[in-house]
Short mmCIF file of C-alpha atoms in Angstrom, two decimals:
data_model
loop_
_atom_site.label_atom_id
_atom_site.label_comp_id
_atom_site.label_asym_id
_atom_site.label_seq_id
_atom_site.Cartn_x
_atom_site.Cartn_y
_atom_site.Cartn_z
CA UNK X 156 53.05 -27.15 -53.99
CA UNK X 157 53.36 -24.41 -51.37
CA UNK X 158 49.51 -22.94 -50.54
CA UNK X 159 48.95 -19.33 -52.33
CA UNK X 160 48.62 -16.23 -50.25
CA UNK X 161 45.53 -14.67 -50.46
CA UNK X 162 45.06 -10.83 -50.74
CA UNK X 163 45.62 -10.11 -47.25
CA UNK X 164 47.83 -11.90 -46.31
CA UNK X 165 50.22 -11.07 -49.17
CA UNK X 166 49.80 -7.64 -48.14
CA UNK X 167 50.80 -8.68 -44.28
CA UNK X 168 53.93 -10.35 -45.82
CA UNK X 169 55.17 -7.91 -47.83
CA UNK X 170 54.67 -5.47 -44.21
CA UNK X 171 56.61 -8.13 -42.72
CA UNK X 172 59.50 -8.39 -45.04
CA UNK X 173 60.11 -4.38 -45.17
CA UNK X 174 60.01 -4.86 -41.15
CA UNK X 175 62.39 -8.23 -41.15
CA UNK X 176 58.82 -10.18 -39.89
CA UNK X 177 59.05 -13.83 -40.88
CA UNK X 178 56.52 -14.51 -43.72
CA UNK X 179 55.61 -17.38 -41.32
CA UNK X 180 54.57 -14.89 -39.03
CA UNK X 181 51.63 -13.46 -41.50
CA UNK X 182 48.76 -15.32 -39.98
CA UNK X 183 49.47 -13.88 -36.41
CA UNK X 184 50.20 -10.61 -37.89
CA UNK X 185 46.46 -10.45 -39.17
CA UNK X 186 44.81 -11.70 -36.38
CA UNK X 187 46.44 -9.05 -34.36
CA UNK X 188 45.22 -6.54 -36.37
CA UNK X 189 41.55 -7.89 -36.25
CA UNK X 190 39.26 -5.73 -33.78
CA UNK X 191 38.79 -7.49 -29.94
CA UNK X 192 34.99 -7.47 -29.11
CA UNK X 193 34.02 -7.34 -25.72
CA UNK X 194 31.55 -9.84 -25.03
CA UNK X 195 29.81 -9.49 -21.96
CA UNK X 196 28.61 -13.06 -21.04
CA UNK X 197 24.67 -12.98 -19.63
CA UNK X 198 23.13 -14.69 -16.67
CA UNK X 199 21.84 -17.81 -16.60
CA UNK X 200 18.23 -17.30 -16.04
CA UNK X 201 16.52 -19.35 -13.11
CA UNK X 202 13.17 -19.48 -11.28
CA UNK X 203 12.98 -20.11 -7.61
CA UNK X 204 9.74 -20.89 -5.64
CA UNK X 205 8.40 -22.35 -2.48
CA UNK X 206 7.80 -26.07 -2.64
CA UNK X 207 4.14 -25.85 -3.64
CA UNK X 208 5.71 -24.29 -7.03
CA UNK X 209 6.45 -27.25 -8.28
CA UNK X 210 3.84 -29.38 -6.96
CA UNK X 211 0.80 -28.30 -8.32
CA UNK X 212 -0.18 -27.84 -12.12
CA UNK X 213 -4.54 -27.18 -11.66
CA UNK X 214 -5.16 -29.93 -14.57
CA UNK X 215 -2.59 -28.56 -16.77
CA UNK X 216 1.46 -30.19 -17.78
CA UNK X 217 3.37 -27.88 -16.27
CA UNK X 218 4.07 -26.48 -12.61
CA UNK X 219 4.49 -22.80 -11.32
CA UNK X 220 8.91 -22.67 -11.67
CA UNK X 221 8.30 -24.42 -15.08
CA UNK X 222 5.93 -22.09 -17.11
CA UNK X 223 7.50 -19.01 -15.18
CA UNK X 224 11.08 -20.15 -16.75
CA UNK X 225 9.22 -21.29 -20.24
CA UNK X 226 7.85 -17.59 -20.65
CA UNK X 227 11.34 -15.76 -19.34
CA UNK X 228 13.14 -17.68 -21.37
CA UNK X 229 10.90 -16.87 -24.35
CA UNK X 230 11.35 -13.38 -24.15
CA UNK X 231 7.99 -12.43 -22.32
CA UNK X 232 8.64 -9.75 -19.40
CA UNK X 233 10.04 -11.35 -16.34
CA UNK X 234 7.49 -10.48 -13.85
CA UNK X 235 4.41 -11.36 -16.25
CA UNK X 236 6.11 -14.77 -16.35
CA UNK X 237 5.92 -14.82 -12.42
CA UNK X 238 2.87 -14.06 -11.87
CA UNK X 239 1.68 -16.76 -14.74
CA UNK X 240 3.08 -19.11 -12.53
CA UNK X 241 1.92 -18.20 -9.32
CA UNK X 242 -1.38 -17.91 -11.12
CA UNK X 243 -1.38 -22.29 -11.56
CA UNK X 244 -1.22 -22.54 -7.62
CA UNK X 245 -3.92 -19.33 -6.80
CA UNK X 246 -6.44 -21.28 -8.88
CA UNK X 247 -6.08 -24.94 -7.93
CA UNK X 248 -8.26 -25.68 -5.66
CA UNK X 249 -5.90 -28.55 -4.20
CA UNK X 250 -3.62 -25.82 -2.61
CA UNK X 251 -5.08 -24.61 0.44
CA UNK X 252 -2.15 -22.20 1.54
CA UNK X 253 -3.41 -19.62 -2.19
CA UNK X 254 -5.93 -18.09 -3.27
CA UNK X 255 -8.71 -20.28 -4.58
CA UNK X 256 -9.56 -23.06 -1.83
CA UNK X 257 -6.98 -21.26 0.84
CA UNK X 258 -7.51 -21.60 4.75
CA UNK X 259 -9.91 -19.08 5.61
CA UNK X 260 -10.07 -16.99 8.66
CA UNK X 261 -11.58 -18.17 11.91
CA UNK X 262 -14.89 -16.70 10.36
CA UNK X 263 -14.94 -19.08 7.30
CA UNK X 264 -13.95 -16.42 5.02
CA UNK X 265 -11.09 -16.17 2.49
CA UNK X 266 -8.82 -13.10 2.67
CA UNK X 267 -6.29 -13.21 0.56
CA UNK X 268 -3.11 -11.02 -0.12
CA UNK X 269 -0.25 -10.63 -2.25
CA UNK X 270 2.61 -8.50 -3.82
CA UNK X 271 4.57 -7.74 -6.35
CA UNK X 272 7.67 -6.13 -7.46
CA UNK X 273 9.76 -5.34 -10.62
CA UNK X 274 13.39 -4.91 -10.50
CA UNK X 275 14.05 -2.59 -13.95
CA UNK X 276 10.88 -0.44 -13.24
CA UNK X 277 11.85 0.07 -9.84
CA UNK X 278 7.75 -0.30 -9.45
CA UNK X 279 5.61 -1.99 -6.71
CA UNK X 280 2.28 -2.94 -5.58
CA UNK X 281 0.33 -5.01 -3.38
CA UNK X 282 -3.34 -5.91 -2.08
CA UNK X 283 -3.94 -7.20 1.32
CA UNK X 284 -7.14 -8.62 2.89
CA UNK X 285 -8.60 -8.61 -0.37
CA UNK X 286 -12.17 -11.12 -0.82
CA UNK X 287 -13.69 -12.50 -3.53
CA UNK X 288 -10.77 -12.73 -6.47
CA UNK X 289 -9.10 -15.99 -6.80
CA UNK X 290 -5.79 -13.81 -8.43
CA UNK X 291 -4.98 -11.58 -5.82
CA UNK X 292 -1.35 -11.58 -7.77
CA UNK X 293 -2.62 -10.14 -10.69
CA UNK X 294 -4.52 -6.95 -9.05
CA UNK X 295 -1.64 -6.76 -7.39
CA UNK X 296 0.14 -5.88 -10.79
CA UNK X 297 -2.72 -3.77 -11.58
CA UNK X 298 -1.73 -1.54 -8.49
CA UNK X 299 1.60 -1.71 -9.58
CA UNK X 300 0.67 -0.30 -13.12
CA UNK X 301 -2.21 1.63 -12.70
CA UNK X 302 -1.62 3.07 -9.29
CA UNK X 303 0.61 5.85 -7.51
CA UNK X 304 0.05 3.38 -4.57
CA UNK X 305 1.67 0.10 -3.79
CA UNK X 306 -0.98 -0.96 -1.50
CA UNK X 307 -4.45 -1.19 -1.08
CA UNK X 308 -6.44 -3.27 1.65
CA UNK X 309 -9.79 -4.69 1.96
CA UNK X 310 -12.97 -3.58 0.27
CA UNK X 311 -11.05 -0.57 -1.17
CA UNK X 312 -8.99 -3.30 -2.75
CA UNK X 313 -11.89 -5.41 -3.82
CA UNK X 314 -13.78 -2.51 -5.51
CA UNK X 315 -10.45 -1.86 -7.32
CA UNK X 316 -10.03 -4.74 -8.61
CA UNK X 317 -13.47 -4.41 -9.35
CA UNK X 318 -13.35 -1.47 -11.78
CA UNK X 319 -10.50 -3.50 -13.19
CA UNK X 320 -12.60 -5.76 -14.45
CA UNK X 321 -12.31 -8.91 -12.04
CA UNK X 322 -14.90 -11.25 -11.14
CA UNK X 323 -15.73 -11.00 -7.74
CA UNK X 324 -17.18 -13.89 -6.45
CA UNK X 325 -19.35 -14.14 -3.01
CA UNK X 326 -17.34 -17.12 -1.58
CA UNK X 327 -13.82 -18.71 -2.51
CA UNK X 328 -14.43 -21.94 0.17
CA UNK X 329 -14.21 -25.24 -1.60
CA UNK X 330 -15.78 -28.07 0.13
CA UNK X 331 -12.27 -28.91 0.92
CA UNK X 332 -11.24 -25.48 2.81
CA UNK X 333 -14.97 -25.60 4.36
CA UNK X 334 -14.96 -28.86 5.45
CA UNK X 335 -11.06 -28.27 7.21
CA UNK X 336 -12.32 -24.79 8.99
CA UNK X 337 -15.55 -26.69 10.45
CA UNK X 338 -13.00 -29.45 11.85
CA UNK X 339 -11.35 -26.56 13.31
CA UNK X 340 -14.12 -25.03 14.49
CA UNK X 341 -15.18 -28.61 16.18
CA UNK X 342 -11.62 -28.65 17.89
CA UNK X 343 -11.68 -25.19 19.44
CA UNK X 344 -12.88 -24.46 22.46
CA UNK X 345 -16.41 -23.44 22.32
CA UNK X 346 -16.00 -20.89 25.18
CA UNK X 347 -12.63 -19.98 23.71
CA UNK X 348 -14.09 -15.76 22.60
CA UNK X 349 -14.07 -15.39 26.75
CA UNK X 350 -10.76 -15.13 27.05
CA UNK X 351 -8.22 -14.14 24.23
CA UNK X 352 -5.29 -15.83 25.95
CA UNK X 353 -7.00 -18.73 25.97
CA UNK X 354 -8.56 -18.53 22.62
CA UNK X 355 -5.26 -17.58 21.08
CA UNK X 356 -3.71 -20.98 22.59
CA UNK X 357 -6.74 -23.02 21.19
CA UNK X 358 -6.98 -21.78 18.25
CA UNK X 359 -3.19 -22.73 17.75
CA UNK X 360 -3.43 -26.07 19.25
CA UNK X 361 -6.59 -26.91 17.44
CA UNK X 362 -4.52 -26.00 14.40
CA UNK X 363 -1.64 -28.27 15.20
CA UNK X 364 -3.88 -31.50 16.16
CA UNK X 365 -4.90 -31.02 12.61
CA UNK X 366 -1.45 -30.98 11.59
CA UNK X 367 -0.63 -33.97 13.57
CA UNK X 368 -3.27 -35.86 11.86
CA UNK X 369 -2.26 -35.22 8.27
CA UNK X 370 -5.48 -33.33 8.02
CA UNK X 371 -3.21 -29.85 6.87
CA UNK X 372 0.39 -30.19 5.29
CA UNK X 373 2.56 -28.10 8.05
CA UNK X 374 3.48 -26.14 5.55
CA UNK X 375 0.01 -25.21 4.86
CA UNK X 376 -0.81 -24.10 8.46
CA UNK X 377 1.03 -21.06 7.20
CA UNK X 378 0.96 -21.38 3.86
CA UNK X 379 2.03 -19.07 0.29
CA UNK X 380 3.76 -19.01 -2.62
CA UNK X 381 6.81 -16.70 -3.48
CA UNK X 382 8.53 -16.94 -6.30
CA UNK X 383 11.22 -14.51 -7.68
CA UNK X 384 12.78 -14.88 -11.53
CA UNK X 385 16.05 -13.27 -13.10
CA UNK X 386 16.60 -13.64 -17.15
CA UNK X 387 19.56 -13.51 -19.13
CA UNK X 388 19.98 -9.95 -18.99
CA UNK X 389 20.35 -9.69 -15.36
CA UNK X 390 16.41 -8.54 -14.64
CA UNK X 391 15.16 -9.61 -12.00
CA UNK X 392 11.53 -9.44 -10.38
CA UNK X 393 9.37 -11.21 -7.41
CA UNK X 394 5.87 -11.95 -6.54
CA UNK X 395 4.26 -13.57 -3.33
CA UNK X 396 0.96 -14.66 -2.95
CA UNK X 397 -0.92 -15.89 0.41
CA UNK X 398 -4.14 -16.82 1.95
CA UNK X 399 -2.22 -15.79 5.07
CA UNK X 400 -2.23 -17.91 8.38
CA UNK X 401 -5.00 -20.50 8.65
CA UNK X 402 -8.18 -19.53 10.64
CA UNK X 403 -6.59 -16.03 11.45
CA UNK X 404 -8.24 -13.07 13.04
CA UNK X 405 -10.61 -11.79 10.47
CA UNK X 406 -8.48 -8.94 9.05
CA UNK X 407 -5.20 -10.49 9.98
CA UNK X 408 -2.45 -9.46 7.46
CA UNK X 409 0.93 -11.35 7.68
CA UNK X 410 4.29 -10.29 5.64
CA UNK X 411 3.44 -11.59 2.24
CA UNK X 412 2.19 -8.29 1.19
CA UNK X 413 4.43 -5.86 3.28
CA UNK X 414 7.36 -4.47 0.85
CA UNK X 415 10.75 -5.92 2.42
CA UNK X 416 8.81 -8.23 4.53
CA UNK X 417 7.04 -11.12 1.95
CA UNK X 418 8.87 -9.63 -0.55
CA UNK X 419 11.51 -7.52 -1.68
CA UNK X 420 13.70 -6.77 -4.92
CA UNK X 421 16.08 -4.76 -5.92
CA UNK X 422 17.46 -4.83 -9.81
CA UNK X 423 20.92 -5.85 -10.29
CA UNK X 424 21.15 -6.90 -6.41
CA UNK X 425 18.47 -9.83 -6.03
CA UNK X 426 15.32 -11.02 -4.85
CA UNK X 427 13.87 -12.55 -1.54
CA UNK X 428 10.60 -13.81 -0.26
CA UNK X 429 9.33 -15.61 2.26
CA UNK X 430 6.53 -18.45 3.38
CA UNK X 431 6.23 -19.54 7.08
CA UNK X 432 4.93 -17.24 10.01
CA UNK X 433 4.53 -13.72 9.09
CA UNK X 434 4.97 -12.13 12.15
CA UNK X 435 8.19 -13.25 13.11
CA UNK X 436 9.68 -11.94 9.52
CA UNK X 437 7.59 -8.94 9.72
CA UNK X 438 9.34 -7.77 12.67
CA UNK X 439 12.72 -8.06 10.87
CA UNK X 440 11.80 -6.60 7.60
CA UNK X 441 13.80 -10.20 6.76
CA UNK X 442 13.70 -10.16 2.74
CA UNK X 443 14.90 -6.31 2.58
CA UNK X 444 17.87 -7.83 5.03
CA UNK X 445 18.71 -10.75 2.96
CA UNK X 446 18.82 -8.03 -0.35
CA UNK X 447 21.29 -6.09 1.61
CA UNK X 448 23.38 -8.31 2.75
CA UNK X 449 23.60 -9.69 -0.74
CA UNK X 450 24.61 -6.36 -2.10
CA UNK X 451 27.72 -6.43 0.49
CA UNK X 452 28.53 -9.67 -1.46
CA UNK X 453 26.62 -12.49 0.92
CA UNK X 454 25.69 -15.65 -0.85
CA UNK X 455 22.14 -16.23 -0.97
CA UNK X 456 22.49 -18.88 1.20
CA UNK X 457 24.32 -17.16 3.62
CA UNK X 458 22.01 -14.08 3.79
CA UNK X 459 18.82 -16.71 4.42
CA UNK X 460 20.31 -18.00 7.05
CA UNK X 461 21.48 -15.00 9.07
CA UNK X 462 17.83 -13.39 8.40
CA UNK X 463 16.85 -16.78 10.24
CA UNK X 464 19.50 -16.57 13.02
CA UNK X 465 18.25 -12.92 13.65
CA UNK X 466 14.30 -14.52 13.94
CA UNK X 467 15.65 -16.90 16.69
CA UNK X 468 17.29 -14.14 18.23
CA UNK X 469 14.23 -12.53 18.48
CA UNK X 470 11.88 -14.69 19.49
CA UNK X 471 11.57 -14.60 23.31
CA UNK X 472 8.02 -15.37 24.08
CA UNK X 473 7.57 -18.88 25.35
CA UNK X 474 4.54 -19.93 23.88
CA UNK X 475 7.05 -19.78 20.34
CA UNK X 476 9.77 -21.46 21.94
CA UNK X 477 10.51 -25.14 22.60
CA UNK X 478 11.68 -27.35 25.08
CA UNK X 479 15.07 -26.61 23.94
CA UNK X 480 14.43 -22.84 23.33
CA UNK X 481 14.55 -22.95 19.50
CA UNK X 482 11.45 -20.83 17.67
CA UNK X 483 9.06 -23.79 17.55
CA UNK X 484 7.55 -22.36 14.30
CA UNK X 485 8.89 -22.51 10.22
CA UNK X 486 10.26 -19.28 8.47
CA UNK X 487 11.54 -20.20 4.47
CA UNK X 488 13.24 -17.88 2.79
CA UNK X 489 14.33 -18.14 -1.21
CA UNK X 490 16.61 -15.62 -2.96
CA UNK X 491 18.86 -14.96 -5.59
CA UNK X 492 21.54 -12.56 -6.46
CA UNK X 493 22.24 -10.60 -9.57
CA UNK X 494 24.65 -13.29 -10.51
CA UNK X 495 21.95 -15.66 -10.97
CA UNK X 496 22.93 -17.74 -7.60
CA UNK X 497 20.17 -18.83 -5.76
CA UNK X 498 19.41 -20.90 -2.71
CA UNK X 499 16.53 -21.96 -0.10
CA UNK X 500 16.52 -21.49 3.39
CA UNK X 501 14.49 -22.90 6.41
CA UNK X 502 14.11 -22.84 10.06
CA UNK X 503 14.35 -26.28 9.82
CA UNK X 504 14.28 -29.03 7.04
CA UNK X 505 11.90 -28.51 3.76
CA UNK X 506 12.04 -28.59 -0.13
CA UNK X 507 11.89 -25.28 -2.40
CA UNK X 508 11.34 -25.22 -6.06
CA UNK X 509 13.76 -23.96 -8.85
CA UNK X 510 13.77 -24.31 -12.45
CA UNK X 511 17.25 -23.86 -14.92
CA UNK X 512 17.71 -24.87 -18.26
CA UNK X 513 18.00 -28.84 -16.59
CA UNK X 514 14.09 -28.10 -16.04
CA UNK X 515 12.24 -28.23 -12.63
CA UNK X 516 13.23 -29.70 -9.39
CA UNK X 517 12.62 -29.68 -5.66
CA UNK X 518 15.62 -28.99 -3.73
CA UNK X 519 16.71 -29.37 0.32
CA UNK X 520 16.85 -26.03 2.04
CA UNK X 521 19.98 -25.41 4.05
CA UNK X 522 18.52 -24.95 7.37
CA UNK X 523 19.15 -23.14 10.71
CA UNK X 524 18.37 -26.33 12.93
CA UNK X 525 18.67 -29.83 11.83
CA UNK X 526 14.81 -31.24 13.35
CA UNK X 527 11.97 -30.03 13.85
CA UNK X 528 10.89 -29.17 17.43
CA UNK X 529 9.64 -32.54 18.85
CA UNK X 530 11.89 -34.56 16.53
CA UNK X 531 15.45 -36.12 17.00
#
């Protein structure tokens, strides 16, 4: 028994046999006539992170990439999710490169700085040489918000944070951090304040011995966090977080909390932040480069690594150079574009963090040169 035509469709056929259609031809007829909707497909939200973003969870389950992506996912405001994660490495204590524990100065005291940016808002702010707060990220934010400023610096920053509402504590040494700066301390020339050529070079090699003996991780010696999100929408935000070089100058401040420097984001375009030695990025403005070259259509990948190839460039001194004339120091730089591509890249070999809907993982930077200095 031949199927019966519904309303619609008899209506279609009885169009089509006026116009000589086929009655066969009803079904395509209607669908024709049914509206198109555009359907704009979104991004596939990821986190990326230095390595130490998915290493450490301060006694909790999950890691830095992994609660960032959780919350983003979940609807919560991208950079809020950020800075939740960044917030698991500032407080455990095991991290000595953030907040809470970090490296202090060649004084014994923790400085730490940080910024913060927020693609849709087109907002910033930052806090640099900032004592006594183990969440340097999070008055950061508070600049952001509650500020026509996007940075503030030492005790200025700490009575901020202050009226904020922020504990200020008198010391944020663990016996782990204290116990690494007296070894330090031990290992530097005792006369080394005579000369400042000659401290500078001690103080560096007194660093690296450490290094050498698995007392710091290398990536440690000038340690942070940065980690930079984009959702499903396409927003897309950053936040870095440091307790700068180990045993620095008192008052030292590296890139992490310079705007296109440690950090830098621009909505729609990407994200990019650094770890590794400060000054040689700072005198680039390196993650404002990599942002631009993404919006001329660079891959992330390929923006990292020409930021890096301009740091080699640039480095002339000697003391920075090996025996082979390659920058004997590590620069990492993560970013990702408004497409929601994303990549890691080093000086030479490391892991970065990123988290996607397969969950978190550590990944191999593409790098500028295959070894590190020393190393075949």
């Amino acid at each position: 028994m031949a199927n019966k035509l519904n309303r619609r469709e008899f209506m279609a056929a009885g169009a089509a046999a006026i116009t000589g259609v086929a009655v066969s031809d009803t079904a395509s007829i209607v669908k024709a006539q049914a509206p198109t909707l555009a359907l704009q497909r979104g991004v596939a939200p990821v986190v990326i992170a230095s390595s130490n973003g998915h290493r450490y969870k301060n006694g909790g389950d999950v890691t830095c990439v992994e609660l960032a992506f959780k919350m983003m996912t979940d609807g919560k405001d991208v950079l809020d999710s950020l800075i939740a994660g960044v917030n698991i490495v500032e407080l455990d204590p095991d991290d000595t490169s953030v907040g809470f524990g970090g490296l202090p100065n060649a004084d014994g005291v923790v400085q730490l700085d940080s910024s913060c940016m927020h693609g849709p808002k087109k907002r910033a702010g930052a806090v640099a040489c900032i004592e006594g707060i183990r969440t340097p990220s999070l008055v950061a934010q508070k600049v952001m918000d509650l500020t026509d400023h996007h940075l503030l610096v030492g005790k200025g920053a700490q009575n901020f944070a202050k009226m904020m509402g922020f504990k200020i504590e008198d010391d944020l040494n663990t016996p782990r951090s204290r116990r690494l700066w007296m070894e330090w301390k031990r290992r530097t020339d005792p006369e080394h304040w005579l000369d400042p050529e000659k401290r500078l070079m001690a103080g560096f090699k007194a660093g690296m011995s450490m290094v050498a003996d698995g007392l710091i991780d290398r990536e440690h010696y000038f340690g942070t966090i940065n980690c930079d999100g984009i959702n499903s929408k396409g927003e897309i935000c950053g936040v870095t977080t440091t307790s700068g070089l180990a045993w620095k100058i008192p008052g030292r401040v590296g890139d992490s909390p310079i705007l296109g420097a440690g950090l830098y984001v621009e909505d729609k375009i990407g994200a990019a932040g650094s770890t590794g030695r400060g000054e040689a990025n700072l005198y680039g403005l390196c993650s404002f480069l990599i942002v631009e070259l993404m919006r001329q259509g660079k891959h992330p990948k390929d923006a990292g690594l020409e930021a890096l190839r301009r740091i080699a460039n640039n480095t002339i001194d000697k003391r920075l150079r090996d025996e082979k004339g390659q920058p004997n120091f590590q620069v990492i730089f993560y970013a990702l574009n408004g497409k929601g591509e994303y990549a890691g890249t080093s000086m030479f070999p490391t892991k970065y963090a990123v988290c996607t809907e397969k969950g978190g993982e550590l990944l191999d930077t593409a790098t500028l040169f295959s070894a590190w200095p020393g190393r075949s």
